[in-house]
Amino acid sequence: MGFQAACWFVLLLCTGGSLSKPTLRKERVVHPDPQLSDQLHEDNQSFQYDHEAFLGKEEAKTFDQLTPEESKEKLGKIVDRIDDNNDGYVTTEELKNWIKRVQKRYIYENVAKVWRDYDLNKDNKISWEEYKQATYGYYLENPEEFQDATDQHSFKKMLPRDERRFKTADLDGDSAATREEFTAFLHPEEFEHMKDIVVLETLEDIDKNEDGFVDQDEYIADMFAHEEGGPEPDWVITEREQFSDFRDINKDGKMDKEEIRHWILPQDYDHAQAEARHLVYESDVDKDQKLTKEEILENWNMFVGSQATNYGEDLTKNHDEL
């Protein structure tokens, strides 16, 4: 198997395809906004939670080596990056977007690692043809090596599915993905405009009778490979009850797309929004509901730390990638 076939195999595993039925419980629910920190949010004792939310857990370890002056200098540079429209103010929305981006840094780092494998002509964009060649080229050029019916079915299913997802991620419609668009393609669950694709692909994965719905048996079969004549584990019985009581909202015995969306993309508490509001409230001296750089630097130790506080964080490592 060549590089392209290996890429496809990894892609198949990462995008929900399966070579065999799962024997363990499969988790499909996406929680896009998890807790921002494992620390308790106790501003009267420390700002560790705020630091980790603002700069990320990994970066939270490095500011301890900086002086207060160095910390404030680096914070000032970060503020310039948060101010998206360069109007001299940081709004709650800009701060929320920054926090979400920091918390998802691992996603952007993952895209950076694979970028060269797909940007074949090195124009800093990835066209659909480049992606198709890198991922499916070996299969398309050597179909005789994939005579197995399962492999054939998987390739024929995944290729148009990937093209559909690529076109959805390609917001400007130029058939070439920027880094942001390619990130949305590889991690659609993290982008609002890709949520319909996540729902549709989930439906297609589970809907074995292709009636456009997910019934209870299909729902369970996606999680559990039932052995002929064997008993169902207690958790499977519980999941059947969950399906009847909570998943099947309109009680028609099956889930439609909206019910699937409600299941896999729950409207969780928005931790980033809450933290952004908290930081603005605590730092907004003139109470105009937005922050100047001066207001942020005045309250710098809530955002970052230093040797003086021993709860700092930094954006010195690759902060330009954010």
Short mmCIF file of C-alpha atoms in Angstrom, two decimals:
data_model
loop_
_atom_site.label_atom_id
_atom_site.label_comp_id
_atom_site.label_asym_id
_atom_site.label_seq_id
_atom_site.Cartn_x
_atom_site.Cartn_y
_atom_site.Cartn_z
CA MET A 1 0.00 0.00 0.00
CA GLY A 2 1.51 3.36 -1.06
CA PHE A 3 1.42 6.73 0.68
CA GLN A 4 -1.89 7.75 -0.88
CA ALA A 5 -3.59 4.53 0.13
CA ALA A 6 -2.19 4.89 3.64
CA CYS A 7 -3.52 8.45 3.76
CA TRP A 8 -6.94 7.19 2.74
CA PHE A 9 -6.88 4.49 5.40
CA VAL A 10 -6.12 7.08 8.10
CA LEU A 11 -8.77 9.38 6.65
CA LEU A 12 -11.32 6.60 6.70
CA LEU A 13 -10.72 5.96 10.36
CA CYS A 14 -10.74 9.66 11.24
CA THR A 15 -13.91 10.56 9.36
CA GLY A 16 -16.24 7.93 10.70
CA GLY A 17 -15.84 5.11 8.21
CA SER A 18 -15.25 1.70 9.72
CA LEU A 19 -13.73 -1.51 8.47
CA SER A 20 -15.69 -3.61 10.95
CA LYS A 21 -18.47 -3.17 13.44
CA PRO A 22 -17.51 -1.59 16.73
CA THR A 23 -17.35 -3.97 19.67
CA LEU A 24 -17.22 -1.19 22.23
CA ARG A 25 -19.50 1.74 22.80
CA LYS A 26 -18.96 4.48 20.21
CA GLU A 27 -19.21 8.12 21.25
CA ARG A 28 -20.65 10.41 18.57
CA VAL A 29 -21.64 13.39 20.70
CA VAL A 30 -19.47 16.44 20.01
CA HIS A 31 -18.75 18.85 22.85
CA PRO A 32 -17.16 21.81 21.06
CA ASP A 33 -16.69 23.95 24.17
CA PRO A 34 -15.29 21.89 27.02
CA GLN A 35 -14.09 23.32 30.31
CA LEU A 36 -11.37 25.88 29.67
CA SER A 37 -9.28 24.77 32.64
CA ASP A 38 -9.13 22.08 35.30
CA GLN A 39 -8.51 24.80 37.87
CA LEU A 40 -11.26 26.16 40.11
CA HIS A 41 -12.49 29.60 39.07
CA GLU A 42 -11.67 31.43 42.29
CA ASP A 43 -10.46 34.96 41.59
CA ASN A 44 -10.14 35.73 45.28
CA GLN A 45 -7.38 33.11 45.55
CA SER A 46 -5.70 32.99 42.15
CA PHE A 47 -6.26 33.78 38.48
CA GLN A 48 -5.05 30.39 37.27
CA TYR A 49 -8.36 29.54 35.60
CA ASP A 50 -8.36 32.87 33.76
CA HIS A 51 -4.76 32.40 32.66
CA GLU A 52 -5.38 28.94 31.24
CA ALA A 53 -8.58 30.08 29.52
CA PHE A 54 -6.86 33.10 27.99
CA LEU A 55 -3.69 31.43 26.76
CA GLY A 56 -4.20 27.68 26.92
CA LYS A 57 -3.03 25.06 29.38
CA GLU A 58 0.27 24.29 27.69
CA GLU A 59 1.32 27.93 27.53
CA ALA A 60 0.31 28.44 31.16
CA LYS A 61 3.60 27.01 32.39
CA THR A 62 6.08 29.40 30.78
CA PHE A 63 5.21 32.87 32.10
CA ASP A 64 6.47 31.88 35.52
CA GLN A 65 9.95 32.62 34.16
CA LEU A 66 9.12 36.20 33.11
CA THR A 67 9.33 39.43 35.01
CA PRO A 68 6.14 41.51 35.38
CA GLU A 69 7.52 43.92 32.78
CA GLU A 70 8.12 41.10 30.29
CA SER A 71 4.68 39.70 30.96
CA LYS A 72 2.99 43.03 30.28
CA GLU A 73 5.03 43.58 27.13
CA LYS A 74 3.98 40.23 25.69
CA LEU A 75 0.38 40.77 26.76
CA GLY A 76 0.34 44.05 24.84
CA LYS A 77 1.33 42.20 21.67
CA ILE A 78 -1.39 39.63 22.27
CA VAL A 79 -4.00 42.40 22.67
CA ASP A 80 -3.09 43.70 19.22
CA ARG A 81 -3.85 40.26 17.79
CA ILE A 82 -7.19 39.97 19.61
CA ASP A 83 -8.39 43.32 18.22
CA ASP A 84 -9.53 41.89 14.89
CA ASN A 85 -10.85 45.12 13.38
CA ASN A 86 -7.96 47.26 14.71
CA ASP A 87 -10.27 49.85 16.24
CA GLY A 88 -8.31 50.06 19.47
CA TYR A 89 -10.87 48.13 21.53
CA VAL A 90 -11.30 44.50 22.53
CA THR A 91 -14.96 43.51 22.60
CA THR A 92 -16.50 40.55 24.37
CA GLU A 93 -17.01 38.89 20.98
CA GLU A 94 -13.36 39.36 19.98
CA LEU A 95 -12.21 38.03 23.34
CA LYS A 96 -14.54 35.03 23.07
CA ASN A 97 -13.24 34.24 19.59
CA TRP A 98 -9.66 34.49 20.84
CA ILE A 99 -10.34 32.13 23.76
CA LYS A 100 -12.02 29.60 21.47
CA ARG A 101 -9.08 29.78 19.06
CA VAL A 102 -6.52 29.31 21.83
CA GLN A 103 -8.41 26.35 23.23
CA LYS A 104 -8.45 24.77 19.76
CA ARG A 105 -4.78 25.37 19.08
CA TYR A 106 -4.19 21.62 18.80
CA ILE A 107 -6.46 21.54 15.75
CA TYR A 108 -4.47 24.21 13.94
CA GLU A 109 -1.23 22.50 14.89
CA ASN A 110 -2.57 19.27 13.41
CA VAL A 111 -3.43 21.02 10.15
CA ALA A 112 0.03 22.60 10.04
CA LYS A 113 1.63 19.15 10.33
CA VAL A 114 -0.23 17.68 7.34
CA TRP A 115 -0.34 20.83 5.19
CA ARG A 116 2.80 19.98 3.16
CA ASP A 117 1.45 16.54 2.29
CA TYR A 118 -1.49 18.09 0.45
CA ASP A 119 -0.21 21.46 -0.83
CA LEU A 120 1.58 19.76 -3.71
CA ASN A 121 2.32 22.89 -5.77
CA LYS A 122 3.33 24.92 -2.68
CA ASP A 123 1.00 27.87 -3.40
CA ASN A 124 -0.21 27.95 0.21
CA LYS A 125 -3.62 26.64 -0.80
CA ILE A 126 -4.91 23.11 -1.20
CA SER A 127 -7.09 22.56 -4.23
CA TRP A 128 -9.62 19.75 -4.41
CA GLU A 129 -7.51 18.12 -7.13
CA GLU A 130 -4.43 18.21 -4.89
CA TYR A 131 -6.33 16.67 -2.01
CA LYS A 132 -7.93 14.03 -4.23
CA GLN A 133 -4.56 13.09 -5.71
CA ALA A 134 -2.82 12.88 -2.32
CA THR A 135 -5.63 10.91 -0.70
CA TYR A 136 -7.19 8.83 -3.48
CA GLY A 137 -4.56 8.94 -6.23
CA TYR A 138 -3.22 5.48 -5.56
CA TYR A 139 -6.70 3.99 -5.64
CA LEU A 140 -7.68 5.83 -8.80
CA GLU A 141 -4.48 4.77 -10.58
CA ASN A 142 -4.45 1.18 -9.31
CA PRO A 143 -8.07 0.05 -8.95
CA GLU A 144 -7.06 -3.55 -9.59
CA GLU A 145 -5.39 -3.64 -6.17
CA PHE A 146 -8.73 -2.94 -4.50
CA GLN A 147 -10.89 -5.80 -5.68
CA ASP A 148 -12.29 -6.47 -2.22
CA ALA A 149 -15.94 -5.43 -2.25
CA THR A 150 -15.64 -3.67 1.09
CA ASP A 151 -12.68 -1.60 -0.09
CA GLN A 152 -14.40 -0.73 -3.35
CA HIS A 153 -17.53 0.34 -1.52
CA SER A 154 -15.55 2.42 0.97
CA PHE A 155 -13.61 4.27 -1.73
CA LYS A 156 -16.68 4.93 -3.84
CA LYS A 157 -18.51 6.24 -0.79
CA MET A 158 -15.70 8.34 0.68
CA LEU A 159 -14.57 10.14 -2.49
CA PRO A 160 -17.85 11.96 -3.27
CA ARG A 161 -18.45 12.46 0.45
CA ASP A 162 -15.08 14.19 0.81
CA GLU A 163 -15.74 16.31 -2.26
CA ARG A 164 -19.08 17.43 -0.83
CA ARG A 165 -17.43 18.32 2.49
CA PHE A 166 -14.59 20.14 0.71
CA LYS A 167 -17.05 22.28 -1.26
CA THR A 168 -18.90 23.18 1.93
CA ALA A 169 -15.66 24.22 3.62
CA ASP A 170 -14.59 26.21 0.55
CA LEU A 171 -16.51 29.36 1.44
CA ASP A 172 -15.28 31.49 -1.46
CA GLY A 173 -16.00 28.71 -3.96
CA ASP A 174 -12.63 28.83 -5.73
CA SER A 175 -12.04 25.06 -5.37
CA ALA A 176 -8.95 25.75 -3.27
CA ALA A 177 -8.84 25.71 0.51
CA THR A 178 -7.04 28.27 2.63
CA ARG A 179 -5.66 27.06 5.96
CA GLU A 180 -8.87 28.11 7.69
CA GLU A 181 -11.03 26.39 5.07
CA PHE A 182 -8.88 23.25 5.18
CA THR A 183 -9.16 23.24 8.96
CA ALA A 184 -12.94 23.35 8.59
CA PHE A 185 -12.72 20.47 6.12
CA LEU A 186 -10.66 18.26 8.45
CA HIS A 187 -12.48 19.30 11.66
CA PRO A 188 -16.03 20.19 10.59
CA GLU A 189 -17.46 19.75 14.09
CA GLU A 190 -15.56 22.89 15.16
CA PHE A 191 -17.16 25.24 12.62
CA GLU A 192 -20.73 26.48 12.63
CA HIS A 193 -21.10 26.49 8.83
CA MET A 194 -20.05 22.81 8.74
CA LYS A 195 -22.56 21.51 11.28
CA ASP A 196 -25.07 20.40 8.63
CA ILE A 197 -22.36 18.22 7.05
CA VAL A 198 -21.57 16.63 10.42
CA VAL A 199 -25.25 15.77 10.87
CA LEU A 200 -25.62 14.46 7.30
CA GLU A 201 -22.50 12.27 7.51
CA THR A 202 -23.66 10.86 10.83
CA LEU A 203 -27.05 10.03 9.32
CA GLU A 204 -25.40 8.34 6.35
CA ASP A 205 -23.14 6.30 8.63
CA ILE A 206 -25.94 4.96 10.79
CA ASP A 207 -28.93 4.80 8.42
CA LYS A 208 -28.35 1.30 7.06
CA ASN A 209 -31.75 0.94 5.39
CA GLU A 210 -31.27 4.36 3.73
CA ASP A 211 -34.72 5.67 4.56
CA GLY A 212 -33.37 9.03 5.69
CA PHE A 213 -33.93 8.34 9.40
CA VAL A 214 -32.23 6.53 12.28
CA ASP A 215 -34.44 4.04 14.07
CA GLN A 216 -33.67 2.53 17.47
CA ASP A 217 -32.04 -0.62 16.11
CA GLU A 218 -29.76 1.43 13.84
CA TYR A 219 -28.92 3.70 16.75
CA ILE A 220 -27.89 0.73 18.90
CA ALA A 221 -26.08 -1.09 16.07
CA ASP A 222 -23.82 1.94 15.63
CA MET A 223 -22.69 1.59 19.24
CA PHE A 224 -22.73 -2.13 19.82
CA ALA A 225 -22.06 -5.23 17.72
CA HIS A 226 -24.62 -7.65 19.08
CA GLU A 227 -23.59 -11.30 19.10
CA GLU A 228 -26.24 -13.68 17.85
CA GLY A 229 -28.29 -14.86 20.83
CA GLY A 230 -26.11 -13.04 23.34
CA PRO A 231 -27.53 -10.80 26.06
CA GLU A 232 -27.35 -7.03 25.76
CA PRO A 233 -25.20 -5.22 28.34
CA ASP A 234 -27.01 -2.99 30.81
CA TRP A 235 -25.66 0.15 29.13
CA VAL A 236 -27.30 -0.90 25.85
CA ILE A 237 -30.65 -1.30 27.60
CA THR A 238 -30.13 2.17 29.07
CA GLU A 239 -29.34 3.56 25.61
CA ARG A 240 -32.59 2.10 24.25
CA GLU A 241 -34.41 4.00 26.97
CA GLN A 242 -32.41 7.14 26.13
CA PHE A 243 -33.47 6.80 22.51
CA SER A 244 -37.16 6.49 23.40
CA ASP A 245 -37.17 9.14 26.12
CA PHE A 246 -34.78 11.80 24.80
CA ARG A 247 -33.39 11.16 21.29
CA ASP A 248 -36.76 10.58 19.58
CA ILE A 249 -38.17 13.98 20.47
CA ASN A 250 -41.36 13.77 18.39
CA LYS A 251 -41.96 10.14 19.42
CA ASP A 252 -42.32 8.74 15.90
CA GLY A 253 -39.89 5.88 16.56
CA LYS A 254 -36.96 7.35 14.63
CA MET A 255 -34.59 10.31 14.52
CA ASP A 256 -34.67 12.85 11.70
CA LYS A 257 -31.83 15.30 10.96
CA GLU A 258 -32.91 17.83 13.57
CA GLU A 259 -33.13 15.16 16.24
CA ILE A 260 -29.69 13.86 15.23
CA ARG A 261 -28.34 17.42 15.50
CA HIS A 262 -29.85 17.74 18.96
CA TRP A 263 -28.14 14.47 19.92
CA ILE A 264 -24.62 14.89 18.55
CA LEU A 265 -24.32 18.70 18.74
CA PRO A 266 -25.92 19.61 22.06
CA GLN A 267 -26.16 23.27 23.00
CA ASP A 268 -23.73 23.13 25.89
CA TYR A 269 -22.89 25.96 28.23
CA ASP A 270 -20.57 28.35 26.37
CA HIS A 271 -17.54 28.52 28.64
CA ALA A 272 -15.63 30.85 26.31
CA GLN A 273 -18.49 33.35 26.21
CA ALA A 274 -18.80 33.29 30.00
CA GLU A 275 -15.05 33.78 30.49
CA ALA A 276 -14.92 36.63 27.97
CA ARG A 277 -17.76 38.42 29.76
CA HIS A 278 -16.01 37.86 33.09
CA LEU A 279 -12.70 39.31 31.88
CA VAL A 280 -14.42 42.34 30.35
CA TYR A 281 -16.51 42.96 33.47
CA GLU A 282 -13.48 42.78 35.77
CA SER A 283 -11.27 45.01 33.61
CA ASP A 284 -13.71 47.55 32.12
CA VAL A 285 -12.84 50.63 34.16
CA ASP A 286 -15.11 53.08 32.27
CA LYS A 287 -17.92 50.50 31.92
CA ASP A 288 -18.38 50.95 28.19
CA GLN A 289 -18.53 47.15 27.77
CA LYS A 290 -15.28 46.95 25.82
CA LEU A 291 -11.63 47.08 26.75
CA THR A 292 -8.77 49.31 25.69
CA LYS A 293 -5.22 47.99 25.74
CA GLU A 294 -4.60 50.24 28.74
CA GLU A 295 -7.47 48.70 30.69
CA ILE A 296 -6.18 45.20 29.98
CA LEU A 297 -2.60 46.08 30.93
CA GLU A 298 -3.84 47.75 34.11
CA ASN A 299 -5.38 44.43 35.11
CA TRP A 300 -2.63 42.35 33.46
CA ASN A 301 -2.27 39.77 36.24
CA MET A 302 -5.81 38.53 35.61
CA PHE A 303 -4.91 37.74 32.00
CA VAL A 304 -1.33 36.50 32.44
CA GLY A 305 1.11 35.85 35.25
CA SER A 306 4.80 36.24 35.94
CA GLN A 307 7.51 35.41 38.43
CA ALA A 308 5.75 37.79 40.79
CA THR A 309 2.49 35.85 40.78
CA ASN A 310 3.62 32.30 39.97
CA TYR A 311 0.55 31.67 37.89
CA GLY A 312 1.53 32.88 34.49
CA GLU A 313 1.20 31.81 30.99
CA ASP A 314 2.82 32.76 27.77
CA LEU A 315 2.27 32.91 24.09
CA THR A 316 5.95 32.93 23.21
CA LYS A 317 5.89 29.54 21.48
CA ASN A 318 4.53 29.84 17.97
CA HIS A 319 2.04 32.52 18.95
CA ASP A 320 1.93 33.72 15.36
CA GLU A 321 0.14 30.48 14.46
CA LEU A 322 -2.90 31.56 16.45
#
